[in-house]
Amino acid sequence: MKMKHLLYGAAYYHEYMPYDRLDTDMQLMKRNGMNVIRIAESTWSTLEPADGVFDFTHLNRMLGAAAKYGIQVIIGTPTYAVPTWLVKKHPDILAITHNGQELYGRRQNMDITNPHYRKYAERMICQLMEHIKDQEHIIGFQLDNETKSYDTAGPNVQAAFVNYLQKQFADIHEMNQAFGLDFWSNRINTWEDFPDIRGTINGSLGAEFQKFQRLLVRDFLHWQAEIIDRYRREDQFITHNFDYDWRDYSFGIQPEVNQFETAAFMDIPGVDIYHPSQDDLTGAEIAFGGAVGRGLKKSNYLVLETQSQGNLSWLPYEGQLRLQAYSHLSSGANSLLYWNWHSIHNSFETYWKGVLSHDLEENYIYRETVQIGAEIARIGDKLVNLRKKCDVAIMVSNESLTGLQWFPISRTLAYNDVVRWLYDTFYRLNIECDIISSEDTHLQDYPVLVVPAMYSAADETLKRIDAYVAAGGHLLTTFKTAFADEYIKVAADIQPHILHTCLGVTYQHFTVPQKVSLSGSILKSNPAVTEWMELLVPDTAAVWASYEHPHWGKYAAVTHNRYQEGSATYLGCYFDGNTLEDIIRQLWTEIGLPLSDFQFPLIHKSGINDDGKQIDYYLNYSEADISLTLDSGYRTELLSGIKIKNGESISVKPWNLVILEY
Amino acid sequence: MKMKHLLYGAAYYHEYMPYDRLDTDMQLMKRNGMNVIRIAESTWSTLEPADGVFDFTHLNRMLGAAAKYGIQVIIGTPTYAVPTWLVKKHPDILAITHNGQELYGRRQNMDITNPHYRKYAERMICQLMEHIKDQEHIIGFQLDNETKSYDTAGPNVQAAFVNYLQKQFADIHEMNQAFGLDFWSNRINTWEDFPDIRGTINGSLGAEFQKFQRLLVRDFLHWQAEIIDRYRREDQFITHNFDYDWRDYSFGIQPEVNQFETAAFMDIPGVDIYHPSQDDLTGAEIAFGGAVGRGLKKSNYLVLETQSQGNLSWLPYEGQLRLQAYSHLSSGANSLLYWNWHSIHNSFETYWKGVLSHDLEENYIYRETVQIGAEIARIGDKLVNLRKKCDVAIMVSNESLTGLQWFPISRTLAYNDVVRWLYDTFYRLNIECDIISSEDTHLQDYPVLVVPAMYSAADETLKRIDAYVAAGGHLLTTFKTAFADEYIKVAADIQPHILHTCLGVTYQHFTVPQKVSLSGSILKSNPAVTEWMELLVPDTAAVWASYEHPHWGKYAAVTHNRYQEGSATYLGCYFDGNTLEDIIRQLWTEIGLPLSDFQFPLIHKSGINDDGKQIDYYLNYSEADISLTLDSGYRTELLSGIKIKNGESISVKPWNLVILEY
Amino acid sequence: MKMKHLLYGAAYYHEYMPYDRLDTDMQLMKRNGMNVIRIAESTWSTLEPADGVFDFTHLNRMLGAAAKYGIQVIIGTPTYAVPTWLVKKHPDILAITHNGQELYGRRQNMDITNPHYRKYAERMICQLMEHIKDQEHIIGFQLDNETKSYDTAGPNVQAAFVNYLQKQFADIHEMNQAFGLDFWSNRINTWEDFPDIRGTINGSLGAEFQKFQRLLVRDFLHWQAEIIDRYRREDQFITHNFDYDWRDYSFGIQPEVNQFETAAFMDIPGVDIYHPSQDDLTGAEIAFGGAVGRGLKKSNYLVLETQSQGNLSWLPYEGQLRLQAYSHLSSGANSLLYWNWHSIHNSFETYWKGVLSHDLEENYIYRETVQIGAEIARIGDKLVNLRKKCDVAIMVSNESLTGLQWFPISRTLAYNDVVRWLYDTFYRLNIECDIISSEDTHLQDYPVLVVPAMYSAADETLKRIDAYVAAGGHLLTTFKTAFADEYIKVAADIQPHILHTCLGVTYQHFTVPQKVSLSGSILKSNPAVTEWMELLVPDTAAVWASYEHPHWGKYAAVTHNRYQEGSATYLGCYFDGNTLEDIIRQLWTEIGLPLSDFQFPLIHKSGINDDGKQIDYYLNYSEADISLTLDSGYRTELLSGIKIKNGESISVKPWNLVILEY
């Protein structure tokens, strides 16, 4: 979905304010150039203080003020936190999870399949939509927020799961075979005998239940989208705020939602991206999160939430907030909304600070938003709807992530660590990547396909990858790929399953590396092998690296294979990112792709804007000036308006950037 | 309450003895000069073996033997551990907590508000009191023991909590506003909708419940005091054994009891103090614990429990038990009771050893108690009722402690760490401190008021502090002070709230220090700033230290402000204790208070005795001799009886002390 | 029980196979010389897919194929994992433990005393036995598998426990006294008042319940043995697969079973031994596990499970699988069964790999089993039924292990650490040890008795040890021995209780060593004392080591005492194994026992075979060649068939061995 202009704004909670200052806030937003607020999500108890009693006072005031100041509005459905009266009336709304039944208190504690919850949520949404349907400045709707299944696993959910299995497996014995339920007498001989799923130790059955829980999320958001559809105008979009695997910040692929499937119900996907800052600001999370957002519908995306001051250690140095803003835009974001406008004075997120601190006064963060707003007003239309063309696609899979939760690679290396190991290395080398689903059928759009640890895959997926290579694609894949099927059943033939021909390598054994290092002529060092190693036996493949070890030295570690029109590179073990850079450089040379002159901390990102012009961002994630000399053509530096000639050097200041237009 | 003589003795459990040796024990106590035993607490199941069947055999024998040997007795009410038959009869007595209902087994597992528990406990206490009322040598009563709420949070307690809130907030909407319950739809629109408090994620509501639980403790002990009052003679005191925040030893302010409020029902407060020993014996816990005990009623206090051999790593070196004894007395303790007389042969506290080891024979610890006892007999009357006069008061607050549990400063720095950071630094500098409540209205008694991390405070408290400074007081306060109100609602105006004028400093931002150090001309080093830093902007204040950092260098870290007749010093970040010493020395110079010639490990503590004479303790917490030269007047060293002239040097031996009387 | 030949094979699960390959597997087993498979345990849901419906298809096929290929069979009763239908029908089968009621899913989640479980299990076993009774090649039966109580502690179990106590204590007051239940009002005055045992904090009562749970295991296996007895032929043995305290591998004495008592119902005990491999392969776990297996009935034993590829980090280097095989045989094992034949493709133990990897093809592990099988075929009959004669017995005690769980030595040093500290030091010195029960009455069979940390012991046990020394035995014992009685009640007289005369030493105090080291003329170094130290006062004993410390230096740390005809050595503290070697060498010199010329990594183990010949194994657990010169007599090296003369050197290759026959 194309946008007319970049959206720039913040989540705004008039309900949480310690005193009335709506007009003051709107004036401050006007001054920093904000053009949108995101409101209403999580405020059910304010909108419906008692069963069937609706009170739109706060909403009306916010909508009125926004209209008065020419600010657009995104309305979030308020369903991810339930009011006290509803739980008192229907305690069954609280999800029963692996840890028992939830207590009232936190958000996201409900059974999203519960009929009472659904009935009341639908009435709430309909009342809300009825109430606001004539408001011109409402530009779109966010369904719920960061929806998950919250591990709902009560009797009703388990009954639905059995029903789901019955549809998949006409014959229960097929299911027993697919999941290997004979093991430890777990066999289920009639559907009536189905035990409480929460106790299962069978990875296949357990992973299937987690997949089913992801489907509940998809269906829930589909249901909400259909309700909104009854009311919305054609020009109003539907979005959702997708988030990531959380490791104190947005780290990897979201385990609990199949976002690719679920984004089908959105006009444009939204994401929230939180990341380290200060000395740890690298732009990697923003780029990774953006690649996911961009991949969900192969389109631009909205940043519906990102940090301004954020959590304690994220307070940005001067300049960093602005650098972060352009980091998002250079990945194809069409919006930049802070969470949130003002710091909150009570409850749980008091120290997840907004643009304004608790004093609600101007501060250096706010002053930086003024600069950003002014620049967006000036050059934003050259930056919106940026189309990106990447040589590399990284293929990800919820099923593999889940599979490697049941059967971990090691105590510390999870699926998303492998994804980020690859992504971040490309990032440092200034090779931009798309992120695609394992269901993607347009692999041929990319010269290079990267497949990290795709532990669980259906045969057809692996065959699709094989065909991609045969037709001239270049595959880079890792240990653990092509090991188990879609039911997490390990293949009973040669490993890597199906792909061994294309990869030109097989293995029968793997172990935990202890005092093992990697050696190979293409490597600049002999790094330690850690976490995992497979004892590779090359068939047709060339050996790019071997193990240094008295006993494992005879086995290959990294191989490269020409296969029909393409090539396939296999990383049989885990090691440091610098060495991975060596291997990628070698691969790029082999397959004739160009390498950037620059590397992290100077990050180069580019795309084509609505005018068909190439836009090049050079972003400096460091404390030092970096000098940049470009060798072809005239460009305009958009922020300064200065024209730069061929061969002329420009300086990219610390925590700063330049934007060049051809 | 003044005492005639120092109390010296131990907890004694005849019930636990593997064989009868009452007479032997009394003889051993006679020999080591003990004059009191503390009995009966925790023995309900012995005193009332079946419902309504009372058996005072053990008690009678102990009282008889004590009388025979001229030993006084403190009776503890036996209510902190319930008998099996009572729980079998009324299972509802077991508290329902955040972790579900307690099982029978450990002590302190009951709902202290439970009517069945109260009924049976009252009958037990009354029977006990009836039985012993004529015993002359019973000098006092200890109510229960180390009472807490044990997190009782069952339906009855929650109903009482709602009732309590209804009294505080006539209008439920005021409560919603005070606690910020709009957040995440937690709003409660009618009292009937009140959800299970155990699930709340709202820090304001949660902290209020913890405050309510503290009130339950106060009311419980008040109720017990009233029962005892019906029976006791005028000369018999009521006390309670208060304890501390526990970190494998007595560390800080007790989070679960407002001891200042609760001590109102005692004639004299009692405490139990446990601390590291051997090379880790510093005296700091004894002094800190004593300062709390002394502060509860601004009086002397009883040490009702302290270690003899104690826990495994606490076995004292020779001399340390005696040093510990005088460490207590020098803080104003009027008693010294060991927990316990003999090591116990079964159950839970087998390795929390007594004066006697499990062999119940004399040993080197016992022999040291003989020496202590002889000295107390000789000079104890010069040491009892020591009145202390401190220049410094440290103000503490349960609400701030709780608030910083909900909103931690960092993963490792809790409220009590900040309290001890300040207390221990003063201790090392030989500046004696009192500890006072945030409700204290006699601030003007102290030249210096120290306020560590008072995160939660009512406006009137902050105004009281402001007025104190205006009137000539010297305030030393830290980061996080004056940030949130009594409901843990963050102030929505300039920080530090209310105090910023007096402090002459404001701030809008804070962060986690990473590679930040402190610099200032008054500092001897450039220590790392850790855990927390506020970006201070001085207004009228002088900057005593700044941050060394490329971006935060422009902000102040430690400031000092002259304000009307007084001064106010602000520590905006956390750093090491040595640097805090530098700052305190500078402050003492500024405000013209004298600094001691000595520092830890030679600790100087003093007070005025009943004869109006100044008593000076010099305690050596080290393995080395320390030479001490005093420059004015004649003194008597009380332990040796030697007179010391002006300018004469005396040696304080390792783990030893001298006591000087003017 | 003597075996005709060594058993060599694997656990085989035809039920778990992804496709039918029974014939292929049997052919592969024929080729590697395997002669036995262990089947049926854990397959109840396959054998009885619905209530009363029995399906022996898989069993029949396996038995048929085994018969066809001349492979013997051990049948396991399938009772340690229950079918789904049974739990659906009788949910009470799932054990109620300290953590609440189990969910269905994992194995070993049932209440082994539950009447429904017992009834159905008995029917299953009977049906199975009826079905197979005529099969000639079934050589024995394994009862259940690694049976424990699984912490079953529901109301029925607790009622049985009270019944058990009533039998032990005619008078409830005796019980109160034995367990010290007066403490914290835990006294139980009538049996009806008995509280939920799960809440107890009384170590004596808690430990007694754990002892009772061990009795449940004994009784359960006794019950199964009686069922099997109704059906089995005289030539068919009954065994059980005993396991060990688990620390990611088989580490120490099993806490939850009294294996000595329980082995009474077996013809021959079986064990499963898992251990580190690669650089961490030392043979110590194999030797220790073997010593336990050998000790259970003072006989040879079966290795019913051990690793082939095993868990991730255990993949053996080439040669190690064979070295492991002989490591078992040299300890007296009469069988070698891998767990398991093939790696499993689903569920829980997917990465606990078998002889075959998931591809089910030959691999280097399989090829090594071919070599092992060929050697066993050739020389196995000289190795079977190896009789061993050790100079040293190590006495172990479940009660002490449990006692030290309730009253830990330190945070990291548990009972089994002390056992292994001693065992492993003897192992490194090539002093072979038996492991015996604390109930053993044949102490005089051993010149040296080692008693590690026997915290809990009845007086008669201690007197038996005292008598052993008096009669000429040499006792080596450690801290914590002889401290508490069989009810974990600490002795109220001189420590070490009863043994102090024999040891010639007493102590009244102990502590945690901090900056303490050990010194003594017999020691090669001054090691740190860690974890625990007792302040020993020698009476008649000589001091072999003292503490180096300003205050503890006056106490002894290690003592040696001549007592009547024997001697008693006491280790009063914990230190490193090298220093323990010094002490054992000194002791061996004192008591005139010979020390080996070799030490780890060259391990020497020996025994007498059925021909009455001495068999000497020299096993090299290292990467280096070790040269071996033997000084008396001719020998045949059995693996090579080469004769070796007196004084001739032979080389033991890395991860290899020689076997010498006189």
GROMACS .gro file of N, CA and C in nm, chain B residues 599-636:
model
  114
 1261GLN      N    1   3.951   0.576   6.190
 1261GLN     CA    2   3.859   0.519   6.093
 1261GLN      C    3   3.856   0.368   6.111
 1262PHE      N    4   3.757   0.308   6.050
 1262PHE     CA    5   3.752   0.163   6.047
 1262PHE      C    6   3.888   0.111   6.000
 1263PRO      N    7   3.948   0.006   6.060
 1263PRO     CA    8   3.884  -0.090   6.152
 1263PRO      C    9   3.882  -0.051   6.298
 1264LEU      N   10   3.927   0.072   6.333
 1264LEU     CA   11   3.911   0.113   6.473
 1264LEU      C   12   3.783   0.196   6.483
 1265ILE      N   13   3.686   0.140   6.548
 1265ILE     CA   14   3.556   0.207   6.555
 1265ILE      C   15   3.537   0.269   6.693
 1266HIS      N   16   3.496   0.392   6.690
 1266HIS     CA   17   3.475   0.469   6.812
 1266HIS      C   18   3.324   0.494   6.828
 1267LYS      N   19   3.270   0.450   6.939
 1267LYS     CA   20   3.128   0.474   6.967
 1267LYS      C   21   3.117   0.527   7.110
 1268SER      N   22   3.025   0.618   7.134
 1268SER     CA   23   3.019   0.673   7.268
 1268SER      C   24   2.877   0.709   7.310
 1269GLY      N   25   2.863   0.738   7.437
 1269GLY     CA   26   2.734   0.777   7.493
 1269GLY      C   27   2.753   0.823   7.638
 1270ILE      N   28   2.642   0.859   7.699
 1270ILE     CA   29   2.645   0.909   7.838
 1270ILE      C   30   2.574   0.805   7.925
 1271ASN      N   31   2.637   0.768   8.034
 1271ASN     CA   32   2.574   0.664   8.117
 1271ASN      C   33   2.486   0.725   8.227
 1272ASP      N   34   2.430   0.638   8.309
 1272ASP     CA   35   2.337   0.685   8.412
 1272ASP      C   36   2.402   0.779   8.513
 1273ASP      N   37   2.534   0.771   8.524
 1273ASP     CA   38   2.604   0.864   8.613
 1273ASP      C   39   2.636   0.995   8.542
 1274GLY      N   40   2.592   1.007   8.417
 1274GLY     CA   41   2.620   1.129   8.343
 1274GLY      C   42   2.760   1.134   8.288
 1275LYS      N   43   2.830   1.022   8.291
 1275LYS     CA   44   2.967   1.021   8.242
 1275LYS      C   45   2.970   0.976   8.096
 1276GLN      N   46   3.068   1.030   8.024
 1276GLN     CA   47   3.083   0.987   7.886
 1276GLN      C   48   3.160   0.855   7.880
 1277ILE      N   49   3.105   0.763   7.808
 1277ILE     CA   50   3.168   0.633   7.791
 1277ILE      C   51   3.212   0.622   7.645
 1278ASP      N   52   3.341   0.599   7.624
 1278ASP     CA   53   3.393   0.586   7.487
 1278ASP      C   54   3.442   0.444   7.461
 1279TYR      N   55   3.382   0.381   7.363
 1279TYR     CA   56   3.429   0.248   7.322
 1279TYR      C   57   3.522   0.266   7.203
 1280TYR      N   58   3.635   0.197   7.204
 1280TYR     CA   59   3.720   0.188   7.084
 1280TYR      C   60   3.732   0.040   7.052
 1281LEU      N   61   3.675   0.001   6.941
 1281LEU     CA   62   3.663  -0.142   6.908
 1281LEU      C   63   3.749  -0.171   6.785
 1282ASN      N   64   3.828  -0.275   6.795
 1282ASN     CA   65   3.923  -0.307   6.688
 1282ASN      C   66   3.874  -0.429   6.609
 1283TYR      N   67   3.826  -0.405   6.488
 1283TYR     CA   68   3.775  -0.514   6.405
 1283TYR      C   69   3.884  -0.559   6.307
 1284SER      N   70   3.996  -0.601   6.359
 1284SER     CA   71   4.104  -0.644   6.270
 1284SER      C   72   4.199  -0.737   6.343
 1285GLU      N   73   4.291  -0.790   6.268
 1285GLU     CA   74   4.391  -0.884   6.321
 1285GLU      C   75   4.515  -0.811   6.376
 1286ALA      N   76   4.516  -0.678   6.363
 1286ALA     CA   77   4.637  -0.605   6.401
 1286ALA      C   78   4.614  -0.522   6.526
 1287ASP      N   79   4.718  -0.505   6.606
 1287ASP     CA   80   4.716  -0.408   6.716
 1287ASP      C   81   4.696  -0.267   6.660
 1288ILE      N   82   4.617  -0.186   6.726
 1288ILE     CA   83   4.606  -0.047   6.684
 1288ILE      C   84   4.639   0.041   6.805
 1289SER      N   85   4.727   0.135   6.782
 1289SER     CA   86   4.768   0.224   6.891
 1289SER      C   87   4.679   0.347   6.889
 1290LEU      N   88   4.642   0.389   7.009
 1290LEU     CA   89   4.542   0.495   7.025
 1290LEU      C   90   4.599   0.600   7.118
 1291THR      N   91   4.609   0.723   7.071
 1291THR     CA   92   4.654   0.831   7.157
 1291THR      C   93   4.542   0.932   7.169
 1292LEU      N   94   4.503   0.961   7.291
 1292LEU     CA   95   4.392   1.054   7.311
 1292LEU      C   96   4.446   1.181   7.371
 1293ASP      N   97   4.390   1.293   7.334
 1293ASP     CA   98   4.459   1.417   7.361
 1293ASP      C   99   4.399   1.506   7.469
 1294SER      N  100   4.293   1.465   7.531
 1294SER     CA  101   4.243   1.557   7.634
 1294SER      C  102   4.188   1.480   7.753
 1295GLY      N  103   4.228   1.517   7.868
 1295GLY     CA  104   4.169   1.469   7.992
 1295GLY      C  105   4.214   1.331   8.037
 1296TYR      N  106   4.184   1.301   8.162
 1296TYR     CA  107   4.209   1.170   8.219
 1296TYR      C  108   4.092   1.079   8.192
 1297ARG      N  109   4.121   0.955   8.176
 1297ARG     CA  110   4.014   0.857   8.160
 1297ARG      C  111   4.050   0.731   8.235
 1298THR      N  112   3.945   0.652   8.265
 1298THR     CA  113   3.966   0.518   8.318
 1298THR      C  114   3.929   0.418   8.209
   0.00000   0.00000   0.00000
